[in-house]
Amino acid sequence: MPLIRIEVSDFKSYRGHQVIGPFKNFTSVIGPNGAGKSNLMDAISFVLGVKSAQLRSSQLKDLVYRGRRLAKGPLDGSDATQDQEDDDNSDDQGEGTAKKAWVLAVFQDEKRKEWLFQRTISTTGASEYRLNNKVVTYSAYNAALTSHNILVKAKNFLVFQGDVEAVASQSPRELSRLIEQISGSLELAQEYEKAKEAQERATENATFNFTKRRGIAGEIKQYKEQKGEAERFESLCDQKDDLILKRILYKLFHIEEALEANARDIQTKSKALAGLRAEHEEHEKALENVRAEQARARTAVVREEKKVKKAEKALEAKEPELVEVDAQIKHSSRKLQNSQKIQEQVGNDAERQQAKLHSLRRDLSNAKQAADEAAEAQRRASQHNTSLSEDSLAEYRSLKASASVLAVSERQALETLGRDEKTTSRTLAQARTKDEELQQNQERLRGDEQTQKASKSELEEKLATLQGDHARSKQEYENQQSERTRISRLETETNEKLADVYQRLLQAGVDRNESEREAKLKETLASLQRIFPGVRGRVVDLCKPTQRKYETAVSVILGRNIDAVVVDEEKTAIECIDYMRTQRAGQATFLPLDTISTKPINDKFRSFARGARLAVDVIQYEPAVERAMLHACGNALVCDTMDVARYVCWERGQEVKAVTLEGTVIHKSGLITGGRSTHGGGKKWEEKDVQASGIESLETEGQGRRKRHC
């Protein structure tokens, strides 16, 4: 921001109102000694708020113009020095001394707006600051200068006489100090150190807080997830309750419908009962008849079994005959095959003989034909010539003799063939007769074979039937034996269970020693559960120790809350109390889940000492009744021995209720009470177990009876 001009009034050597300027980017002020060059620098420093000590004055009032005294001697201008200007600081009053002095500096910012900084001082030493012709405090005045990057304390706007030489001769430390002074940071050194320490502390705190924040963020995320899970769990529980309610209503609706339908059926079937009874009597009679028939059938079965045995024996006796018949069948088959081969050979011989006989007959026919022709020729010749001449007769005889001689072999062959023909005919007749006999034997054997096969098949079928009957009878016998064994074993097991249940009933005294108040309380609770849907039951019915050894300790810890009734809402509890008061059903303690007060479980007790555990960790219960269990048990500990309880309560000094497995209690105050005989053991839990076991045994016995009946 450039300096435009300086206006002074009665400041040091400047008398009256003087305007110096305008200044350019580079302006040089020259003049002889005593002309007021240094006073111009002092005026600029003065208007910018520099202290009087740095303006070559001990007091601000020395900056006000004072009139000059008359000179007492001649002055030599050449001997004047810079120090002569200090005469203005003398206390002598001359002619025209002013009452106040002021300096006005005009600056121009980058927006070409002029800023007027004016400082006025009186002879009393009082200063007045004006900014744009308005009186302001020094703080506002200095803040305005600082906003234009003019730092008064750092004096970063003027270079005084001798400063360059002084700067050049300074050490690095002094130069650093000068730079800090010019920049204004030197005055803030202490604040810087404090701020640095504060920054380091803030950094450490920020790091710690960041780490803590990350941990908290993780915990918040975990809690949000747990919250979401809890909300989902509660939502699912609500849905479960709604579904259970709908299911119960659905069952009740169908039960009512079934009751109505059954009532109608009862009315309808009651009418038909008389007829059914008559039919039943008839069926009973028929059953008796069937049983009689069954007895007869069993007798028949016995007889048939005897027959089967006889048939088996007969079959065994017939087996050699069957073997012999098979051998005969095989022998007859071989004979039949041989006869068939002989028959085939005889047939072939007969065909050859027939062919030969046919050839001979053809030759005989030819010879007869030739003889007939010769006789016919002779007859014709005799007709022409009744008598032959001697020559012709002689020739005939000669030819006849020649023919007799020449045809001997043929006649012999013809005779032989005739004999062979007769022999062959007889042989063929014998073969045919034998063939017929063989065929008859074959047919007879085939008939015998079919008869034997039919008899064998019938015997095999009868044997298979008898074997099947025997297998079924044997299977039935084995089934009866298995059923008898199973029934005996079941009867033994049932007797053992009944004996065990009876023994436990005697020990617990459930069926004989139950008090009148207990029975009345159970009846009242059953009535409340039927009337009010929010009644869940007694604490003893809603929880159970994880092991039998904890029963006594848990009973002691629950104390009077063991028979307390758990309900969903306080409203339900009030309604139950009103009902009991109206019905005069006695008194009971109610634990409403929505308003009951519970203390958070101290997790350190879960692993505080070996042999000590929280009571809520050794019982089983539904999540819906967790608040009631926490209220009843609290932070109470179940200890295995008295030594563990003493260690927790006395040596470690924990104010917690500790109960041993025998029922001995060390209270928070340090008192010891109780014992097994005082608290009666875990009778409540024994009653529950005995009742459950009795019901289970009766159901098992009923199933066994139904099976035996079936």
XYZ file of C-alpha atoms in Angstrom:
710
model
C 0.000 0.000 0.000
C 1.885 3.191 -1.190
C 2.248 6.374 0.885
C 0.628 9.274 -0.994
C 1.546 12.265 1.173
C 2.341 13.454 4.693
C 0.709 16.409 6.386
C 2.292 17.831 9.525
C 1.229 20.585 11.883
C 3.604 22.035 14.485
C 5.574 18.807 14.590
C 9.119 19.299 15.757
C 10.749 21.751 13.325
C 7.699 22.053 11.067
C 5.772 25.151 12.082
C 2.174 25.387 11.145
C 0.432 23.125 8.623
C 2.748 21.621 6.045
C 1.968 19.186 3.200
C 4.811 16.982 2.061
C 4.249 15.053 -1.113
C 2.900 13.499 -3.148
C 5.432 10.683 -2.966
C 6.308 8.560 -6.015
C 7.421 4.966 -6.107
C 10.937 6.266 -5.453
C 11.314 9.579 -3.659
C 14.560 11.040 -2.246
C 14.639 13.802 0.368
C 17.852 15.848 0.253
C 19.020 18.990 1.967
C 21.675 20.454 4.184
C 22.147 19.579 7.778
C 19.363 20.964 9.927
C 16.911 21.149 7.044
C 14.596 18.611 8.739
C 15.257 15.373 6.821
C 15.351 13.301 9.969
C 12.256 15.066 11.316
C 10.396 13.833 8.209
C 11.396 10.304 9.121
C 10.321 10.991 12.688
C 6.968 12.300 11.437
C 6.348 9.129 9.437
C 7.383 6.981 12.405
C 5.238 9.117 14.737
C 2.067 8.825 12.684
C 2.597 5.052 12.417
C 2.680 4.716 16.220
C 6.391 4.382 16.995
C 7.350 5.104 20.614
C 8.971 8.399 21.593
C 12.227 6.722 22.585
C 12.768 5.754 18.969
C 11.953 9.301 17.790
C 14.995 10.890 19.456
C 12.825 12.240 22.258
C 12.405 11.244 25.868
C 8.839 12.511 26.071
C 6.066 12.900 23.538
C 5.550 16.567 24.433
C 9.030 17.246 23.103
C 7.674 16.584 19.606
C 5.477 19.728 19.690
C 6.908 22.716 17.857
C 8.399 25.389 20.109
C 9.370 28.906 19.141
C 13.026 29.760 18.674
C 15.000 31.937 21.065
C 17.008 34.766 19.554
C 20.467 33.748 18.755
C 23.156 35.107 21.107
C 26.003 34.566 18.781
C 26.683 34.106 15.147
C 26.035 30.671 13.710
C 28.290 29.008 11.295
C 26.194 26.910 9.024
C 29.144 24.836 8.095
C 29.631 23.795 11.681
C 26.008 22.691 12.055
C 25.534 18.969 12.501
C 22.805 16.468 12.773
C 22.867 16.909 16.519
C 21.821 20.531 16.242
C 18.377 19.355 15.393
C 18.186 18.078 18.912
C 17.878 21.640 20.077
C 14.255 21.279 19.340
C 14.080 18.969 22.308
C 15.107 21.600 24.828
C 12.691 22.802 27.432
C 13.167 26.478 26.588
C 10.093 28.162 25.275
C 10.518 30.464 22.333
C 8.286 32.740 20.404
C 5.237 31.030 18.764
C 5.334 27.790 20.762
C 2.356 25.523 19.722
C -0.077 23.769 22.101
C -0.338 20.554 20.079
C 1.074 18.840 17.040
C -0.260 16.269 14.633
C 0.821 14.250 11.633
C -1.501 12.882 8.920
C -0.392 10.063 6.603
C -2.424 9.303 3.496
C -2.175 5.742 2.073
C -3.838 4.216 -0.982
C -4.820 0.537 -1.070
C -4.971 -1.750 -4.071
C -8.536 -0.622 -4.729
C -7.218 2.975 -4.917
C -9.066 3.897 -1.753
C -7.338 6.439 0.480
C -6.825 5.734 4.164
C -6.150 8.653 6.543
C -4.055 7.863 9.615
C -3.658 10.842 11.975
C -1.886 11.081 15.326
C -2.181 14.165 17.540
C -0.141 15.015 20.638
C -0.489 17.850 23.133
C 2.084 19.530 25.339
C 0.801 17.460 28.223
C 1.914 14.293 26.439
C -1.588 12.977 25.615
C -2.016 11.217 22.256
C -5.078 11.003 20.045
C -5.541 8.643 17.130
C -7.822 9.205 14.166
C -8.684 6.818 11.354
C -10.383 8.440 8.385
C -11.050 11.533 10.555
C -12.679 9.421 13.300
C -11.250 9.198 16.783
C -10.347 5.578 17.586
C -8.433 3.737 20.261
C -4.816 2.773 19.849
C -5.801 -0.872 19.520
C -8.163 -0.161 16.634
C -5.558 2.192 15.116
C -2.841 -0.451 15.346
C -5.211 -3.151 14.042
C -5.947 -1.015 10.973
C -2.210 -0.621 10.332
C -1.675 -4.336 10.850
C -4.440 -5.130 8.370
C -2.359 -3.234 5.783
C 0.769 -5.215 6.792
C 2.325 -2.288 8.708
C 3.724 -3.718 11.924
C 4.628 -0.940 14.376
C 6.565 -3.068 16.810
C 8.533 -4.797 14.069
C 9.235 -1.502 12.229
C 9.061 -3.316 8.905
C 8.307 -0.094 7.055
C 11.400 2.140 7.738
C 15.152 1.775 7.447
C 16.824 4.307 9.703
C 20.247 5.835 9.339
C 22.975 3.333 10.075
C 20.640 0.331 9.877
C 22.222 -1.061 6.694
C 25.729 -0.991 8.160
C 24.453 -2.432 11.408
C 22.659 -5.233 9.595
C 25.729 -6.050 7.511
C 27.864 -6.412 10.609
C 25.422 -8.642 12.522
C 25.937 -12.323 13.253
C 23.583 -15.010 11.917
C 21.812 -15.211 15.295
C 21.387 -11.417 15.330
C 20.166 -11.481 11.714
C 17.643 -14.146 12.652
C 16.557 -12.017 15.598
C 16.296 -8.998 13.266
C 14.192 -10.961 10.793
C 11.977 -12.136 13.613
C 11.729 -8.555 14.880
C 10.870 -7.193 11.429
C 8.371 -9.974 10.805
C 6.882 -9.380 14.239
C 7.418 -12.922 15.391
C 9.933 -11.924 18.069
C 7.264 -10.364 20.192
C 5.268 -13.537 19.849
C 8.163 -15.803 20.908
C 6.740 -16.529 24.334
C 3.298 -16.946 22.887
C 4.847 -19.175 20.218
C 6.516 -21.349 22.837
C 3.308 -21.508 24.817
C 1.369 -22.203 21.639
C 3.929 -24.851 20.653
C 3.605 -26.529 24.030
C -0.148 -26.226 23.749
C 0.080 -27.666 20.240
C 2.137 -30.620 21.458
C -0.291 -31.192 24.303
C -3.167 -30.774 21.864
C -1.467 -33.224 19.467
C -1.033 -35.740 22.266
C -4.586 -35.168 23.397
C -5.786 -35.387 19.803
C -3.871 -38.645 19.308
C -5.241 -39.997 22.563
C -8.720 -38.743 21.742
C -8.444 -40.157 18.220
C -7.429 -43.534 19.606
C -10.149 -43.300 22.201
C -12.569 -42.163 19.522
C -11.688 -45.162 17.382
C -12.260 -47.431 20.351
C -15.507 -45.657 21.170
C -16.532 -45.834 17.504
C -15.854 -49.577 17.539
C -17.830 -49.927 20.760
C -20.613 -47.784 19.317
C -20.649 -49.953 16.212
C -20.694 -53.059 18.374
C -23.441 -51.608 20.555
C -25.402 -50.634 17.449
C -25.023 -54.162 16.117
C -26.017 -55.552 19.504
C -28.909 -53.123 19.596
C -29.937 -54.192 16.103
C -29.645 -57.832 17.100
C -31.597 -57.149 20.268
C -34.262 -55.302 18.298
C -34.386 -58.106 15.748
C -34.536 -60.603 18.575
C -37.354 -58.687 20.263
C -39.099 -58.388 16.916
C -38.714 -62.109 16.312
C -39.904 -62.786 19.856
C -42.945 -60.611 19.207
C -43.521 -62.420 15.927
C -43.068 -65.722 17.734
C -45.567 -64.685 20.409
C -48.008 -63.541 17.728
C -47.567 -66.779 15.809
C -47.957 -68.815 18.989
C -51.086 -66.853 19.832
C -52.441 -67.331 16.313
C -51.534 -70.999 16.449
C -53.274 -71.420 19.788
C -56.305 -69.518 18.523
C -56.245 -71.634 15.391
C -56.095 -74.781 17.506
C -58.858 -73.506 19.776
C -60.992 -72.695 16.757
C -60.506 -76.148 15.303
C -60.953 -77.719 18.722
C -64.272 -75.923 19.073
C -65.252 -77.041 15.589
C -64.133 -80.560 16.435
C -66.119 -80.419 19.679
C -69.212 -79.322 17.822
C -68.668 -81.950 15.139
C -68.005 -84.579 17.786
C -71.141 -83.534 19.648
C -73.132 -83.962 16.461
C -71.409 -87.268 15.800
C -72.165 -88.382 19.352
C -75.820 -87.588 18.877
C -75.870 -89.333 15.519
C -73.901 -92.327 16.680
C -75.837 -92.614 19.918
C -78.889 -93.254 17.810
C -77.049 -95.907 15.847
C -75.547 -97.372 19.017
C -78.419 -99.797 19.557
C -78.078 -101.233 16.079
C -74.321 -101.342 16.467
C -74.684 -103.195 19.744
C -76.856 -105.768 18.014
C -74.315 -105.985 15.248
C -71.640 -106.236 17.912
C -73.424 -109.207 19.459
C -73.741 -110.771 16.027
C -70.082 -110.102 15.390
C -69.254 -111.597 18.769
C -71.151 -114.710 17.801
C -69.471 -114.685 14.421
C -66.167 -114.204 16.220
C -66.869 -117.250 18.365
C -67.728 -119.189 15.222
C -64.572 -117.943 13.573
C -62.579 -118.925 16.632
C -64.152 -122.379 16.469
C -63.322 -122.521 12.772
C -59.846 -121.337 13.639
C -59.532 -124.181 16.118
C -60.770 -126.618 13.496
C -58.431 -125.045 10.974
C -55.546 -125.474 13.397
C -56.557 -129.118 13.820
C -56.721 -129.429 10.035
C -53.332 -127.762 9.794
C -51.954 -130.304 12.231
C -53.472 -133.090 10.157
C -52.117 -131.545 6.991
C -48.717 -131.246 8.609
C -48.913 -134.937 9.398
C -49.969 -135.590 5.821
C -47.107 -133.451 4.633
C -44.719 -135.450 6.722
C -46.218 -138.661 5.359
C -46.025 -137.259 1.846
C -42.416 -136.290 2.458
C -41.707 -139.812 3.615
C -43.625 -141.227 0.625
C -41.711 -138.874 -1.623
C -38.478 -140.052 -0.115
C -39.657 -143.636 -0.681
C -40.662 -142.853 -4.283
C -37.323 -141.346 -5.113
C -35.686 -144.754 -5.886
C -38.668 -145.638 -8.097
C -38.285 -142.293 -9.845
C -34.635 -143.076 -10.414
C -35.557 -146.506 -11.805
C -38.259 -144.972 -14.029
C -35.755 -142.423 -15.293
C -33.350 -145.266 -16.084
C -36.109 -147.194 -17.908
C -37.041 -144.058 -19.811
C -33.416 -143.589 -20.839
C -33.127 -147.310 -21.841
C -36.375 -147.152 -23.831
C -35.180 -143.984 -25.504
C -31.950 -145.709 -26.550
C -33.914 -148.755 -27.817
C -36.247 -146.453 -29.686
C -33.306 -144.730 -31.314
C -31.797 -148.116 -32.303
C -35.169 -149.285 -33.697
C -35.470 -146.091 -35.681
C -32.003 -146.673 -37.131
C -32.894 -150.311 -38.022
C -36.177 -149.143 -39.509
C -34.305 -146.630 -41.605
C -31.857 -149.333 -42.821
C -34.739 -151.741 -43.592
C -36.511 -149.007 -45.480
C -33.400 -148.362 -47.555
C -33.029 -152.118 -48.320
C -36.712 -152.328 -49.223
C -36.313 -149.429 -51.621
C -33.300 -151.123 -53.268
C -35.193 -154.465 -53.518
C -38.243 -152.679 -54.924
C -36.070 -151.032 -57.559
C -34.467 -154.357 -58.440
C -37.890 -156.084 -58.486
C -39.260 -153.356 -60.718
C -36.349 -153.885 -63.128
C -36.933 -157.664 -63.199
C -40.638 -157.187 -63.723
C -39.876 -154.847 -66.581
C -37.589 -157.501 -68.144
C -40.245 -160.160 -67.527
C -42.815 -157.983 -69.178
C -40.535 -157.493 -72.140
C -39.976 -161.263 -72.373
C -43.699 -161.964 -72.128
C -44.355 -159.359 -74.722
C -41.790 -160.966 -77.016
C -43.350 -164.383 -76.340
C -46.802 -163.025 -77.045
C -45.568 -161.480 -80.226
C -43.989 -164.758 -81.228
C -47.186 -166.636 -80.395
C -49.197 -164.075 -82.307
C -46.888 -164.460 -85.267
C -47.207 -168.210 -85.041
C -50.978 -167.947 -84.838
C -51.048 -165.730 -87.864
C -48.756 -168.049 -89.625
C -50.951 -170.981 -88.703
C -53.907 -169.200 -90.119
C -52.095 -168.838 -93.379
C -50.547 -172.212 -93.179
C -52.357 -174.578 -90.982
C -49.446 -176.922 -90.757
C -45.776 -176.218 -90.811
C -43.514 -177.929 -93.045
C -41.057 -180.315 -91.634
C -38.342 -177.907 -92.284
C -40.107 -175.159 -90.486
C -40.972 -177.413 -87.613
C -37.402 -178.612 -87.453
C -36.202 -175.046 -87.525
C -38.702 -174.167 -84.789
C -37.491 -176.954 -82.621
C -33.935 -176.051 -83.295
C -34.599 -172.451 -82.406
C -36.527 -173.522 -79.322
C -33.638 -175.722 -78.217
C -31.209 -172.944 -78.908
C -33.422 -170.534 -76.993
C -33.598 -173.000 -74.115
C -29.838 -173.281 -74.104
C -29.264 -169.587 -74.547
C -31.837 -168.396 -71.811
C -30.682 -170.726 -69.009
C -28.732 -168.074 -67.193
C -31.530 -165.565 -67.561
C -34.066 -168.074 -66.287
C -31.842 -168.944 -63.391
C -31.383 -165.274 -62.671
C -35.124 -164.819 -62.958
C -35.750 -167.637 -60.542
C -33.124 -166.310 -58.196
C -34.703 -162.885 -58.318
C -38.090 -164.461 -57.660
C -36.713 -166.213 -54.627
C -34.970 -163.066 -53.490
C -38.176 -161.169 -53.973
C -40.053 -163.592 -51.814
C -37.296 -163.503 -49.187
C -37.192 -159.742 -49.276
C -40.970 -159.566 -49.053
C -40.922 -161.821 -46.025
C -38.070 -159.783 -44.471
C -39.899 -156.548 -45.234
C -43.073 -157.918 -43.673
C -41.098 -158.998 -40.621
C -39.407 -155.565 -40.436
C -42.732 -153.822 -40.756
C -44.179 -156.031 -38.057
C -41.178 -155.330 -35.839
C -41.426 -151.622 -36.633
C -45.053 -151.599 -35.643
C -44.163 -153.385 -32.422
C -41.393 -150.873 -31.772
C -43.752 -147.978 -32.448
C -46.290 -149.487 -30.093
C -43.579 -149.918 -27.459
C -42.452 -146.350 -28.101
C -45.985 -145.008 -27.683
C -46.386 -147.053 -24.522
C -43.077 -145.781 -23.189
C -44.019 -142.227 -24.052
C -47.294 -142.646 -22.241
C -45.457 -144.047 -19.244
C -43.004 -141.155 -19.431
C -45.808 -138.557 -19.477
C -47.512 -140.353 -16.611
C -44.307 -140.433 -14.601
C -43.590 -136.755 -15.385
C -47.113 -135.732 -14.349
C -46.780 -137.742 -11.172
C -43.372 -136.194 -10.537
C -44.692 -132.647 -11.142
C -47.624 -133.275 -8.857
C -45.329 -134.582 -6.171
C -42.970 -131.615 -6.600
C -45.873 -129.141 -6.368
C -47.174 -130.863 -3.288
C -43.654 -130.846 -1.854
C -43.254 -127.100 -2.587
C -46.627 -126.393 -0.997
C -45.731 -128.415 2.043
C -42.343 -126.717 2.285
C -44.021 -123.265 2.019
C -46.497 -124.186 4.735
C -43.671 -125.496 6.824
C -41.662 -122.255 6.326
C -44.675 -120.091 7.198
C -45.393 -122.160 10.253
C -41.772 -121.918 11.275
C -41.768 -118.126 10.656
C -44.939 -117.700 12.693
C -43.396 -119.745 15.458
C -40.247 -117.601 15.379
C -42.355 -114.392 15.318
C -44.327 -115.615 18.284
C -41.105 -116.408 20.096
C -39.653 -112.957 19.242
C -42.851 -111.204 20.325
C -42.862 -113.199 23.529
C -39.228 -112.271 24.174
C -39.901 -108.586 23.384
C -42.961 -108.512 25.616
C -40.987 -110.149 28.404
C -38.171 -107.643 28.020
C -40.623 -104.720 27.828
C -42.426 -106.029 30.879
C -39.135 -106.281 32.739
C -38.100 -102.756 31.741
C -41.534 -101.388 32.618
C -41.438 -103.097 35.985
C -37.989 -101.675 36.629
C -39.119 -98.170 35.643
C -42.262 -98.480 37.738
C -40.191 -99.659 40.677
C -37.795 -96.750 40.201
C -40.650 -94.257 39.900
C -42.340 -95.767 42.914
C -39.128 -95.521 44.897
C -38.652 -91.891 43.873
C -42.275 -91.156 44.677
C -41.718 -92.610 48.124
C -38.559 -90.554 48.556
C -39.957 -87.239 47.326
C -43.386 -87.763 48.883
C -45.122 -86.105 45.957
C -48.338 -88.042 45.981
C -48.782 -88.175 49.791
C -46.839 -85.332 51.427
C -47.765 -82.393 49.171
C -49.046 -79.612 51.382
C -52.487 -78.128 51.080
C -51.033 -74.695 50.358
C -48.891 -76.077 47.529
C -51.847 -77.820 45.935
C -53.999 -74.714 46.288
C -51.246 -72.552 44.780
C -50.940 -74.902 41.806
C -54.692 -74.855 41.251
C -54.741 -71.057 41.502
C -51.813 -70.786 39.072
C -53.566 -73.079 36.592
C -56.690 -70.894 36.827
C -54.625 -67.726 36.313
C -52.922 -69.211 33.243
C -56.289 -70.127 31.762
C -57.760 -66.664 32.396
C -54.766 -64.356 31.799
C -52.537 -65.146 28.788
C -49.613 -63.146 30.216
C -49.042 -65.528 33.166
C -45.922 -67.600 32.417
C -45.696 -69.663 35.617
C -43.670 -69.993 38.788
C -39.928 -69.391 38.845
C -39.345 -73.007 39.882
C -41.300 -74.149 36.811
C -39.504 -71.758 34.424
C -35.924 -72.678 35.287
C -33.924 -75.801 35.985
C -30.345 -76.360 37.255
C -27.934 -77.622 34.635
C -26.818 -80.395 37.021
C -28.476 -82.089 39.980
C -25.673 -81.061 42.327
C -26.722 -77.399 41.965
C -30.365 -77.962 42.996
C -29.911 -77.239 46.712
C -27.775 -74.138 46.129
C -30.159 -72.727 43.509
C -33.139 -73.344 45.807
C -31.401 -71.391 48.584
C -30.476 -68.522 46.252
C -33.993 -68.224 44.861
C -35.393 -68.285 48.384
C -38.860 -66.779 48.627
C -38.796 -66.047 44.891
C -38.860 -69.746 44.051
C -42.686 -69.748 44.136
C -43.013 -66.238 42.672
C -45.236 -66.024 39.588
C -43.705 -64.467 36.466
C -46.053 -62.335 34.329
C -45.450 -60.238 31.215
C -46.814 -56.894 32.426
C -47.535 -55.100 35.669
C -51.139 -54.734 34.559
C -51.458 -58.524 34.391
C -49.979 -58.837 37.899
C -52.531 -56.361 39.298
C -55.377 -58.223 37.597
C -54.117 -61.523 39.023
C -53.924 -60.033 42.524
C -57.485 -58.719 42.212
C -58.652 -62.114 41.027
C -56.962 -63.911 43.924
C -58.371 -61.403 46.394
C -61.862 -61.857 44.943
C -61.591 -65.646 44.926
C -59.822 -65.692 48.313
C -57.207 -67.907 46.756
C -54.397 -66.921 49.101
C -51.305 -64.832 48.456
C -48.565 -64.928 45.858
C -45.602 -62.843 44.749
C -45.669 -61.595 41.141
C -42.662 -60.581 39.028
C -43.757 -58.388 36.064
C -41.134 -58.554 33.316
C -41.759 -55.005 32.053
C -41.194 -53.135 35.344
C -39.094 -55.460 37.471
C -35.764 -53.982 38.598
C -32.597 -55.898 37.760
C -28.953 -55.195 38.537
C -26.374 -55.772 35.805
C -24.369 -58.951 36.159
C -20.750 -58.361 37.180
C -18.817 -60.375 34.603
C -15.711 -60.565 36.787
C -17.445 -63.179 38.964
C -17.673 -65.560 35.978
C -13.953 -66.344 36.326
C -13.229 -64.844 39.735
C -12.268 -68.055 41.507
C -11.974 -71.710 40.631
C -15.046 -73.581 41.854
C -17.241 -70.451 42.010
C -19.786 -69.553 39.343
C -22.741 -67.221 38.955
C -26.120 -68.680 39.821
C -27.614 -67.461 36.530
C -24.980 -69.527 34.705
C -25.987 -72.836 36.343
C -29.712 -72.684 35.506
C -31.546 -73.171 32.239
C -34.402 -70.859 31.289
C -36.097 -69.283 28.305
C -34.686 -65.921 27.113
C -38.125 -64.343 27.558
C -37.938 -64.704 31.373
C -34.293 -63.626 31.716
C -35.165 -60.444 33.642
C -37.038 -62.446 36.274
C -34.102 -64.835 36.693
C -31.634 -61.952 36.996
C -33.882 -60.345 39.617
C -34.153 -63.572 41.601
C -30.478 -64.594 41.386
C -28.591 -61.308 41.099
C -24.817 -61.680 41.476
C -25.108 -64.638 43.870
C -22.382 -67.272 43.512
C -22.630 -71.054 43.704
C -19.452 -72.428 45.320
C -18.342 -76.036 45.252
C -17.060 -76.002 48.827
C -17.099 -73.838 51.937
C -13.413 -73.034 51.418
C -14.168 -71.473 48.043
C -16.975 -69.399 49.578
C -14.670 -68.182 52.385
C -11.979 -67.308 49.871
C -14.375 -65.208 47.786
C -16.159 -63.413 50.642
C -13.457 -63.062 53.282
C -10.009 -63.347 51.740
C -10.891 -61.391 48.595
C -13.339 -59.163 50.480
C -16.157 -59.384 47.901
C -19.572 -58.256 49.139
C -21.517 -60.968 47.384
C -23.860 -63.740 48.468
C -22.087 -67.124 48.249
C -23.926 -70.451 48.617
C -22.263 -73.857 48.793
C -23.594 -77.024 47.192
C -24.808 -78.157 50.637
C -26.884 -74.979 51.039
C -24.658 -73.047 53.473
C -24.885 -69.284 52.854
C -22.286 -66.566 53.460
C -24.233 -63.301 53.287
C -22.891 -59.972 52.093
C -22.612 -58.877 55.732
C -20.366 -61.862 56.493
C -22.910 -63.920 58.440
C -23.155 -67.663 57.833
C -26.520 -69.472 57.836
C -28.160 -72.548 56.434
C -27.195 -76.103 55.740
C -28.718 -79.093 53.965
C -31.179 -79.949 56.749
C -32.375 -76.333 56.949
C -33.254 -75.984 53.293
C -34.444 -79.497 52.627
C -32.210 -80.112 49.620
C -33.605 -79.737 46.106
C -37.091 -81.038 46.822
C -38.693 -78.665 44.332
C -36.567 -80.000 41.498
C -37.083 -83.607 42.637
C -40.837 -83.092 42.460
C -40.565 -81.831 38.900
C -38.322 -84.729 37.853
C -40.557 -87.313 39.529
C -43.690 -85.922 37.908
C -42.010 -85.865 34.492
C -40.633 -89.389 34.961
C -44.018 -90.690 36.146
C -45.772 -89.265 33.139
C -43.129 -90.662 30.785
C -43.334 -94.104 32.386
C -47.126 -94.153 32.209
C -46.971 -93.148 28.544
C -44.445 -95.922 27.873
C -46.610 -98.463 29.689
C -49.671 -97.290 27.751
C -47.821 -97.684 24.462
C -46.742 -101.189 25.486
C -50.322 -102.133 26.345
C -51.576 -100.789 23.029
C -48.921 -102.779 21.193
C -49.850 -105.963 23.102
C -53.505 -105.317 22.372
C -52.731 -104.903 18.692
